[in-house]
Amino acid sequence: MVKIRLDQYSQEEYSRGKSGLYCLLWWFVQGTLFRFSLHNMYNWRRFLLNSFGAKLGLGVHVRPSAKFTYPWKVTIGEYSWIGDNVEFYSLDEIVIGSHCVISQNSYLCTGSHKLNDPTFGLITKPIHIKDGAWVASDVFVYPGVTIHELGVAGARSTIFKDIPANEVHIGFPAAFHKHRFAEEVPTEHQVTPIAQVHRIK
């Protein structure tokens, strides 16, 4: 019988991207200046994250209880919202688009382990949340997942696979539920404003 040997576990091939001292400094700042900042001090928290290598766009709102393992591996587009107790387990890259919502208690996990490896070897894969997507409350997003434009991960779902654009997926494991927005099918009688301009010309 194969035994798990955690005493032989190693992260020699993994790079955190910064020195151990730098990581400790961030964790200290996150647990103090970041964590105990007032509710509406979004600019201050954005400044702290950007100072530690994150790339946060204009108007990003991050709540003080959100956690970032390595902020220098996180990118968040303009006007996105990060809710209370959201955790960015950013062993690998996490890229959030613009106008996205990551709701409270969600967990974006970029790290796992090899099931059949006695030394429990580390695996990391990036997560991508595209523009306008919504990760609802208490959702777990698995390493390597992409949620495409306007996609929705329903509350308390576990997302093991990519969510296509404009689809709502719910459950454990999450599966297609419905389209988020009705897809308009133009008819021959419908004319766009641009077409009308061209006709006038």
Backbone as CSV, one residue per row, in Angstrom:
resi,resn,N_x,N_y,N_z,CA_x,CA_y,CA_z,C_x,C_y,C_z
1,MET,0.838,-1.197,0.000,0.000,0.000,0.000,0.880,1.257,0.000
2,VAL,0.567,2.182,-0.917,1.333,3.426,-0.995,0.967,4.334,0.179
3,LYS,1.955,4.852,0.844,1.720,5.749,1.973,2.049,7.191,1.587
4,ILE,1.294,8.090,2.136,1.570,9.510,1.929,2.744,9.916,2.813
5,ARG,3.724,10.570,2.201,4.921,10.986,2.932,5.034,12.505,2.900
6,LEU,4.313,13.153,3.796,4.354,14.609,3.849,5.710,15.137,4.302
7,ASP,6.507,14.288,4.932,7.845,14.718,5.323,8.750,14.913,4.111
8,GLN,8.322,14.403,2.946,9.093,14.576,1.721,8.502,15.637,0.800
9,TYR,7.479,16.327,1.286,6.851,17.385,0.486,7.848,18.506,0.228
10,SER,7.824,19.032,-0.992,8.770,20.082,-1.361,8.116,21.076,-2.309
11,GLN,8.482,22.348,-2.169,8.039,23.386,-3.084,9.227,23.999,-3.835
12,GLU,10.274,23.204,-4.023,11.484,23.713,-4.671,11.211,24.228,-6.079
13,GLU,10.262,23.618,-6.777,9.977,24.013,-8.154,8.954,25.138,-8.239
14,TYR,8.402,25.559,-7.099,7.380,26.612,-7.099,8.009,27.952,-6.736
15,SER,7.571,29.009,-7.430,8.061,30.355,-7.136,6.911,31.241,-6.657
16,ARG,7.066,31.815,-5.489,6.067,32.764,-4.988,6.162,34.108,-5.687
17,GLY,7.255,34.349,-6.383,7.424,35.597,-7.111,8.104,36.689,-6.307
18,LYS,8.171,36.516,-5.009,8.827,37.483,-4.124,9.546,36.711,-3.022
19,SER,10.416,37.410,-2.304,11.164,36.785,-1.218,10.251,36.475,-0.034
20,GLY,10.710,35.609,0.827,9.956,35.277,2.026,9.708,36.489,2.906
21,LEU,10.699,37.371,3.017,10.557,38.577,3.830,9.483,39.491,3.252
22,TYR,9.458,39.615,1.925,8.449,40.442,1.260,7.048,39.895,1.518
23,CYS,6.914,38.565,1.453,5.619,37.925,1.741,5.181,38.207,3.166
24,LEU,6.094,38.090,4.099,5.761,38.358,5.498,5.327,39.806,5.701
25,LEU,5.994,40.734,5.015,5.627,42.141,5.114,4.208,42.354,4.609
26,TRP,3.867,41.732,3.465,2.508,41.872,2.954,1.489,41.301,3.931
27,TRP,1.751,40.124,4.465,0.790,39.514,5.384,0.599,40.379,6.636
28,PHE,1.666,41.047,7.073,1.543,41.967,8.206,0.673,43.163,7.831
29,VAL,0.940,43.769,6.668,0.155,44.922,6.224,-1.305,44.528,6.010
30,GLN,-1.528,43.358,5.417,-2.894,42.904,5.190,-3.655,42.695,6.504
31,GLY,-2.960,42.204,7.515,-3.600,41.946,8.804,-3.777,43.172,9.671
32,THR,-3.227,44.307,9.261,-3.306,45.527,10.078,-3.879,46.695,9.280
33,LEU,-3.043,47.361,8.503,-3.452,48.569,7.773,-4.597,48.298,6.806
34,PHE,-4.588,47.133,6.197,-5.642,46.769,5.246,-6.894,46.305,5.988
35,ARG,-6.740,45.344,6.875,-7.875,44.698,7.542,-8.683,45.666,8.403
36,PHE,-8.035,46.607,9.049,-8.734,47.493,9.970,-9.020,48.873,9.382
37,SER,-8.902,48.981,8.079,-9.299,50.241,7.429,-10.822,50.353,7.421
38,LEU,-11.320,51.591,7.374,-12.760,51.819,7.412,-13.433,51.312,6.143
39,HIS,-14.717,51.032,6.273,-15.489,50.409,5.196,-15.320,51.109,3.847
40,ASN,-15.409,52.424,3.833,-15.421,53.153,2.557,-14.040,53.617,2.095
41,MET,-12.973,53.089,2.691,-11.610,53.491,2.299,-11.113,52.631,1.131
42,TYR,-11.881,52.618,0.063,-11.542,51.781,-1.095,-10.259,52.238,-1.776
43,ASN,-10.073,53.548,-1.864,-8.854,54.064,-2.493,-7.605,53.640,-1.717
44,TRP,-7.708,53.647,-0.397,-6.585,53.255,0.451,-6.219,51.787,0.250
45,ARG,-7.226,50.919,0.229,-6.946,49.494,0.044,-6.433,49.206,-1.374
46,ARG,-6.968,49.936,-2.338,-6.467,49.788,-3.699,-5.001,50.223,-3.776
47,PHE,-4.673,51.309,-3.070,-3.292,51.780,-3.024,-2.368,50.728,-2.399
48,LEU,-2.783,50.130,-1.291,-1.954,49.118,-0.638,-1.721,47.919,-1.551
49,LEU,-2.791,47.447,-2.187,-2.651,46.291,-3.074,-1.730,46.610,-4.255
50,ASN,-1.934,47.767,-4.859,-1.076,48.149,-5.987,0.378,48.338,-5.559
51,SER,0.561,48.813,-4.334,1.922,48.999,-3.820,2.659,47.674,-3.667
52,PHE,1.906,46.597,-3.484,2.501,45.266,-3.355,2.385,44.463,-4.651
53,GLY,2.238,45.171,-5.770,2.361,44.517,-7.057,1.084,44.089,-7.731
54,ALA,-0.078,44.252,-7.053,-1.346,43.955,-7.713,-1.590,45.002,-8.801
55,LYS,-2.481,44.662,-9.727,-2.843,45.608,-10.787,-4.349,45.815,-10.720
56,LEU,-4.766,46.850,-9.989,-6.173,47.166,-9.807,-6.527,48.419,-10.590
57,GLY,-7.603,48.345,-11.362,-8.025,49.464,-12.181,-8.822,50.501,-11.414
58,LEU,-9.221,51.532,-12.117,-9.996,52.627,-11.557,-11.322,52.127,-11.000
59,GLY,-11.684,52.621,-9.815,-12.999,52.356,-9.262,-13.209,50.977,-8.679
60,VAL,-12.151,50.193,-8.499,-12.295,48.866,-7.896,-12.610,49.011,-6.410
61,HIS,-13.614,48.273,-5.943,-14.009,48.282,-4.535,-13.652,46.942,-3.905
62,VAL,-12.749,46.976,-2.937,-12.346,45.773,-2.215,-12.690,45.968,-0.745
63,ARG,-13.453,45.038,-0.185,-13.808,45.147,1.232,-12.610,44.782,2.115
64,PRO,-12.535,45.330,3.342,-11.354,45.140,4.180,-11.121,43.709,4.645
65,SER,-12.161,42.871,4.623,-11.995,41.489,5.074,-11.563,40.543,3.962
66,ALA,-11.434,41.048,2.726,-10.934,40.217,1.623,-9.465,39.865,1.872
67,LYS,-9.047,38.682,1.391,-7.680,38.220,1.630,-6.987,37.872,0.315
68,PHE,-5.732,38.271,0.218,-4.918,38.032,-0.967,-3.631,37.351,-0.526
69,THR,-3.415,36.118,-0.953,-2.197,35.412,-0.551,-0.970,36.115,-1.118
70,TYR,-0.940,36.288,-2.443,0.148,37.011,-3.106,-0.481,38.026,-4.054
71,PRO,-0.633,39.282,-3.635,-1.320,40.276,-4.468,-0.627,40.554,-5.790
72,TRP,0.678,40.338,-5.863,1.412,40.588,-7.102,1.034,39.596,-8.215
73,LYS,0.212,38.615,-7.896,-0.283,37.684,-8.911,-1.753,37.941,-9.252
74,VAL,-2.265,39.111,-8.836,-3.692,39.433,-9.021,-3.846,40.673,-9.893
75,THR,-4.760,40.587,-10.860,-5.140,41.719,-11.702,-6.660,41.870,-11.649
76,ILE,-7.143,43.087,-11.415,-8.582,43.350,-11.357,-8.883,44.571,-12.213
77,GLY,-9.808,44.431,-13.165,-10.159,45.515,-14.071,-11.014,46.585,-13.407
78,GLU,-11.356,47.591,-14.171,-12.053,48.758,-13.648,-13.456,48.438,-13.124
79,TYR,-13.802,49.108,-12.019,-15.140,49.113,-11.440,-15.647,47.725,-11.027
80,SER,-14.744,46.839,-10.686,-15.151,45.536,-10.158,-15.260,45.600,-8.642
81,TRP,-16.084,44.718,-8.079,-16.344,44.686,-6.637,-15.866,43.366,-6.054
82,ILE,-15.150,43.460,-4.927,-14.676,42.285,-4.205,-15.290,42.330,-2.809
83,GLY,-16.134,41.348,-2.485,-16.943,41.399,-1.267,-16.224,40.935,-0.009
84,ASP,-16.990,40.929,1.088,-16.456,40.531,2.392,-15.998,39.075,2.391
85,ASN,-14.836,38.845,3.003,-14.294,37.499,3.222,-14.017,36.721,1.935
86,VAL,-13.935,37.418,0.816,-13.477,36.761,-0.409,-12.005,36.403,-0.238
87,GLU,-11.627,35.209,-0.681,-10.225,34.805,-0.568,-9.635,34.543,-1.945
88,PHE,-8.543,35.256,-2.223,-7.767,35.040,-3.433,-6.565,34.179,-3.044
89,TYR,-6.700,32.875,-3.214,-5.582,31.977,-2.935,-4.705,31.969,-4.180
90,SER,-3.933,33.029,-4.314,-3.258,33.364,-5.565,-1.846,32.769,-5.643
91,LEU,-1.761,31.449,-5.543,-0.484,30.797,-5.794,-0.109,30.938,-7.263
92,ASP,-1.122,31.069,-8.101,-0.952,31.323,-9.525,-1.717,32.597,-9.863
93,GLU,-1.724,32.956,-11.120,-2.344,34.207,-11.565,-3.864,34.161,-11.426
94,ILE,-4.445,35.240,-10.903,-5.890,35.441,-10.896,-6.167,36.753,-11.617
95,VAL,-6.935,36.669,-12.692,-7.242,37.850,-13.494,-8.746,38.069,-13.497
96,ILE,-9.179,39.195,-12.942,-10.581,39.586,-12.903,-10.783,40.720,-13.900
97,GLY,-11.806,40.630,-14.729,-12.062,41.665,-15.720,-12.696,42.904,-15.113
98,SER,-13.224,43.746,-15.972,-13.901,44.971,-15.541,-15.385,44.697,-15.272
99,HIS,-15.945,45.464,-14.341,-17.370,45.392,-14.005,-17.785,43.989,-13.564
100,CYS,-16.892,43.311,-12.849,-17.185,41.989,-12.284,-17.563,42.120,-10.813
101,VAL,-18.307,41.140,-10.321,-18.629,41.069,-8.901,-18.168,39.719,-8.367
102,ILE,-17.334,39.756,-7.324,-16.944,38.548,-6.599,-17.564,38.693,-5.209
103,SER,-18.655,37.992,-4.966,-19.460,38.217,-3.763,-18.852,37.571,-2.522
104,GLN,-19.430,37.910,-1.387,-18.915,37.548,-0.078,-18.705,36.042,0.082
105,ASN,-17.617,35.716,0.778,-17.255,34.347,1.164,-16.860,33.444,0.005
106,SER,-16.653,34.006,-1.170,-16.192,33.191,-2.286,-14.695,32.901,-2.146
107,TYR,-14.288,31.769,-2.747,-12.900,31.317,-2.627,-12.378,30.996,-4.014
108,LEU,-11.399,31.771,-4.469,-10.768,31.543,-5.764,-9.448,30.834,-5.513
109,CYS,-9.417,29.548,-5.871,-8.302,28.679,-5.488,-7.459,28.304,-6.696
110,THR,-6.210,28.741,-6.722,-5.321,28.408,-7.838,-4.355,27.277,-7.501
111,GLY,-4.470,26.694,-6.322,-3.530,25.655,-5.917,-4.208,24.381,-5.459
112,SER,-3.612,23.242,-5.801,-4.101,21.948,-5.340,-2.902,21.008,-5.225
113,HIS,-3.182,19.695,-5.113,-2.108,18.715,-4.952,-2.371,17.488,-5.815
114,LYS,-1.313,16.786,-6.166,-1.410,15.570,-6.968,-1.936,14.431,-6.095
115,LEU,-3.107,13.910,-6.464,-3.758,12.880,-5.654,-2.936,11.602,-5.545
116,ASN,-2.272,11.226,-6.646,-1.567,9.948,-6.666,-0.067,10.090,-6.432
117,ASP,0.331,11.205,-5.867,1.741,11.450,-5.568,1.968,11.266,-4.069
118,PRO,2.788,10.298,-3.663,3.037,10.082,-2.230,3.579,11.305,-1.515
119,THR,4.250,12.210,-2.270,4.795,13.411,-1.634,3.838,14.587,-1.714
120,PHE,2.597,14.358,-2.251,1.549,15.369,-2.255,1.968,16.622,-3.018
121,GLY,2.573,16.413,-4.208,3.138,17.507,-4.986,2.148,18.617,-5.316
122,LEU,2.631,19.841,-5.331,1.804,21.025,-5.561,1.458,21.182,-7.043
123,ILE,0.205,21.589,-7.305,-0.253,21.937,-8.649,-0.826,23.341,-8.586
124,THR,-0.464,24.199,-9.537,-1.080,25.525,-9.615,-1.561,25.785,-11.039
125,LYS,-2.718,26.431,-11.138,-3.272,26.827,-12.438,-3.975,28.172,-12.267
126,PRO,-3.931,29.037,-13.278,-4.544,30.372,-13.161,-6.060,30.327,-13.245
127,ILE,-6.685,31.377,-12.739,-8.135,31.573,-12.837,-8.387,32.877,-13.578
128,HIS,-9.345,32.859,-14.507,-9.713,34.058,-15.260,-11.216,34.298,-15.144
129,ILE,-11.588,35.487,-14.706,-12.989,35.910,-14.633,-13.135,37.073,-15.608
130,LYS,-13.880,36.871,-16.683,-13.932,37.864,-17.750,-14.933,38.988,-17.440
131,ASP,-14.921,40.035,-18.264,-15.708,41.248,-18.050,-17.186,40.948,-17.786
132,GLY,-17.725,41.600,-16.763,-19.146,41.535,-16.484,-19.615,40.266,-15.802
133,ALA,-18.697,39.365,-15.460,-19.090,38.105,-14.819,-19.405,38.329,-13.338
134,TRP,-20.167,37.389,-12.788,-20.558,37.461,-11.367,-20.304,36.121,-10.708
135,VAL,-19.449,36.130,-9.691,-19.250,34.977,-8.821,-20.055,35.266,-7.563
136,ALA,-21.174,34.587,-7.396,-22.095,34.894,-6.297,-21.544,34.381,-4.960
137,SER,-22.293,34.578,-3.897,-21.788,34.334,-2.547,-21.450,32.864,-2.299
138,ASP,-20.345,32.666,-1.583,-19.926,31.352,-1.094,-19.621,30.361,-2.214
139,VAL,-19.071,30.838,-3.318,-18.716,29.987,-4.455,-17.254,29.565,-4.348
140,PHE,-16.987,28.304,-4.698,-15.603,27.819,-4.790,-15.253,27.682,-6.264
141,VAL,-14.164,28.365,-6.677,-13.700,28.305,-8.061,-12.405,27.505,-8.085
142,TYR,-12.416,26.426,-8.868,-11.319,25.468,-8.921,-10.161,26.000,-9.774
143,PRO,-8.923,25.542,-9.519,-7.778,25.977,-10.328,-7.999,25.727,-11.820
144,GLY,-7.590,26.695,-12.634,-7.645,26.556,-14.074,-8.950,26.963,-14.724
145,VAL,-9.935,27.391,-13.931,-11.265,27.725,-14.456,-11.267,29.118,-15.089
146,THR,-12.040,29.246,-16.174,-12.334,30.546,-16.770,-13.845,30.748,-16.766
147,ILE,-14.294,31.879,-16.233,-15.694,32.276,-16.336,-15.741,33.385,-17.373
148,HIS,-16.391,33.105,-18.490,-16.347,34.021,-19.625,-17.288,35.216,-19.432
149,GLU,-17.261,36.132,-20.379,-17.979,37.403,-20.283,-19.448,37.197,-19.900
150,LEU,-19.879,37.929,-18.872,-21.262,37.927,-18.373,-21.695,36.599,-17.780
151,GLY,-20.761,35.673,-17.597,-21.087,34.403,-16.965,-21.394,34.583,-15.490
152,VAL,-22.195,33.653,-14.939,-22.586,33.722,-13.523,-22.364,32.364,-12.860
153,ALA,-21.673,32.379,-11.721,-21.568,31.209,-10.861,-22.539,31.407,-9.708
154,GLY,-23.614,30.622,-9.682,-24.668,30.812,-8.688,-24.197,30.574,-7.270
155,ALA,-24.911,31.149,-6.313,-24.533,31.101,-4.903,-24.299,29.671,-4.424
156,ARG,-23.230,29.485,-3.685,-22.822,28.228,-3.061,-22.532,27.116,-4.063
157,SER,-22.193,27.495,-5.273,-21.831,26.512,-6.286,-20.337,26.194,-6.211
158,THR,-19.974,25.047,-6.778,-18.577,24.656,-6.914,-18.267,24.564,-8.396
159,ILE,-17.326,25.388,-8.847,-17.054,25.540,-10.269,-15.787,24.767,-10.632
160,PHE,-15.989,23.603,-11.247,-14.869,22.772,-11.682,-14.509,23.006,-13.145
161,LYS,-15.475,23.495,-13.942,-15.268,23.663,-15.377,-15.580,25.095,-15.796
162,ASP,-15.080,25.481,-16.956,-15.325,26.820,-17.483,-16.819,27.094,-17.640
163,ILE,-17.202,28.351,-17.428,-18.571,28.799,-17.676,-18.564,29.647,-18.942
164,PRO,-19.303,29.237,-19.979,-19.338,30.016,-21.221,-19.964,31.396,-21.012
165,ALA,-19.765,32.266,-21.965,-20.292,33.632,-21.894,-21.808,33.616,-21.763
166,ASN,-22.323,34.492,-20.881,-23.758,34.743,-20.720,-24.533,33.539,-20.193
167,GLU,-23.837,32.583,-19.567,-24.531,31.435,-18.985,-24.483,31.486,-17.462
168,VAL,-25.563,31.010,-16.833,-25.643,30.877,-15.380,-25.473,29.401,-15.038
169,HIS,-24.494,29.091,-14.194,-24.259,27.719,-13.759,-24.433,27.643,-12.244
170,ILE,-25.103,26.599,-11.774,-25.351,26.450,-10.341,-25.144,24.998,-9.927
171,GLY,-24.896,24.803,-8.620,-24.869,23.463,-8.059,-23.493,22.931,-7.738
172,PHE,-23.478,21.646,-7.331,-22.245,20.935,-6.992,-22.262,19.553,-7.630
173,PRO,-21.457,19.358,-8.687,-20.691,20.389,-9.395,-21.619,21.278,-10.214
174,ALA,-21.193,22.487,-10.494,-22.055,23.445,-11.191,-22.377,22.965,-12.606
175,ALA,-23.624,23.207,-13.025,-24.081,22.850,-14.365,-24.941,23.979,-14.913
176,PHE,-25.149,23.958,-16.221,-25.922,25.012,-16.876,-27.319,25.105,-16.286
177,HIS,-27.758,26.333,-16.007,-29.099,26.594,-15.471,-29.947,27.370,-16.474
178,LYS,-29.395,28.479,-16.966,-30.099,29.291,-17.946,-29.136,30.332,-18.505
179,HIS,-29.600,31.071,-19.504,-28.831,32.210,-19.999,-29.115,33.425,-19.115
180,ARG,-28.102,34.227,-18.906,-28.258,35.404,-18.053,-29.121,36.461,-18.727
181,PHE,-28.783,36.807,-19.953,-29.552,37.777,-20.720,-30.125,37.089,-21.954
182,ALA,-31.351,37.458,-22.300,-31.970,36.890,-23.495,-31.172,37.304,-24.720
183,GLU,-30.930,36.352,-25.579,-30.197,36.647,-26.806,-31.160,37.154,-27.862
184,GLU,-30.960,38.392,-28.276,-31.858,39.002,-29.251,-31.553,38.486,-30.653
185,VAL,-32.596,38.116,-31.350,-32.448,37.647,-32.719,-33.013,38.725,-33.643
186,PRO,-32.166,39.443,-34.382,-32.661,40.524,-35.238,-33.491,39.983,-36.403
187,THR,-34.502,40.730,-36.778,-35.325,40.366,-37.928,-35.044,41.328,-39.060
188,GLU,-35.600,41.035,-40.231,-35.366,41.891,-41.391,-36.015,43.258,-41.232
189,HIS,-36.965,43.376,-40.288,-37.651,44.650,-40.077,-36.922,45.528,-39.076
190,GLN,-35.929,44.932,-38.347,-35.175,45.703,-37.368,-34.000,46.381,-38.060
191,VAL,-33.849,47.693,-37.792,-32.767,48.456,-38.406,-31.980,49.141,-37.305
192,THR,-30.679,48.990,-37.311,-29.853,49.616,-36.286,-29.708,51.104,-36.580
193,PRO,-29.428,51.890,-35.551,-29.211,53.322,-35.766,-28.124,53.608,-36.794
194,ILE,-27.057,52.808,-36.805,-25.977,53.030,-37.764,-26.487,52.819,-39.182
195,ALA,-27.282,51.759,-39.358,-27.838,51.494,-40.695,-28.746,52.631,-41.131
196,GLN,-29.495,53.182,-40.194,-30.378,54.284,-40.526,-29.569,55.491,-40.983
197,VAL,-28.447,55.741,-40.334,-27.589,56.868,-40.714,-27.084,56.673,-42.135
198,HIS,-26.648,55.452,-42.445,-26.144,55.181,-43.783,-27.236,55.360,-44.850
199,ARG,-28.480,54.978,-44.507,-29.563,55.121,-45.451,-29.860,56.600,-45.733
200,ILE,-29.803,57.412,-44.677,-30.053,58.841,-44.845,-29.013,59.462,-45.746
201,LYS,-27.757,58.997,-45.568,-26.691,59.519,-46.420,-26.905,59.088,-47.867
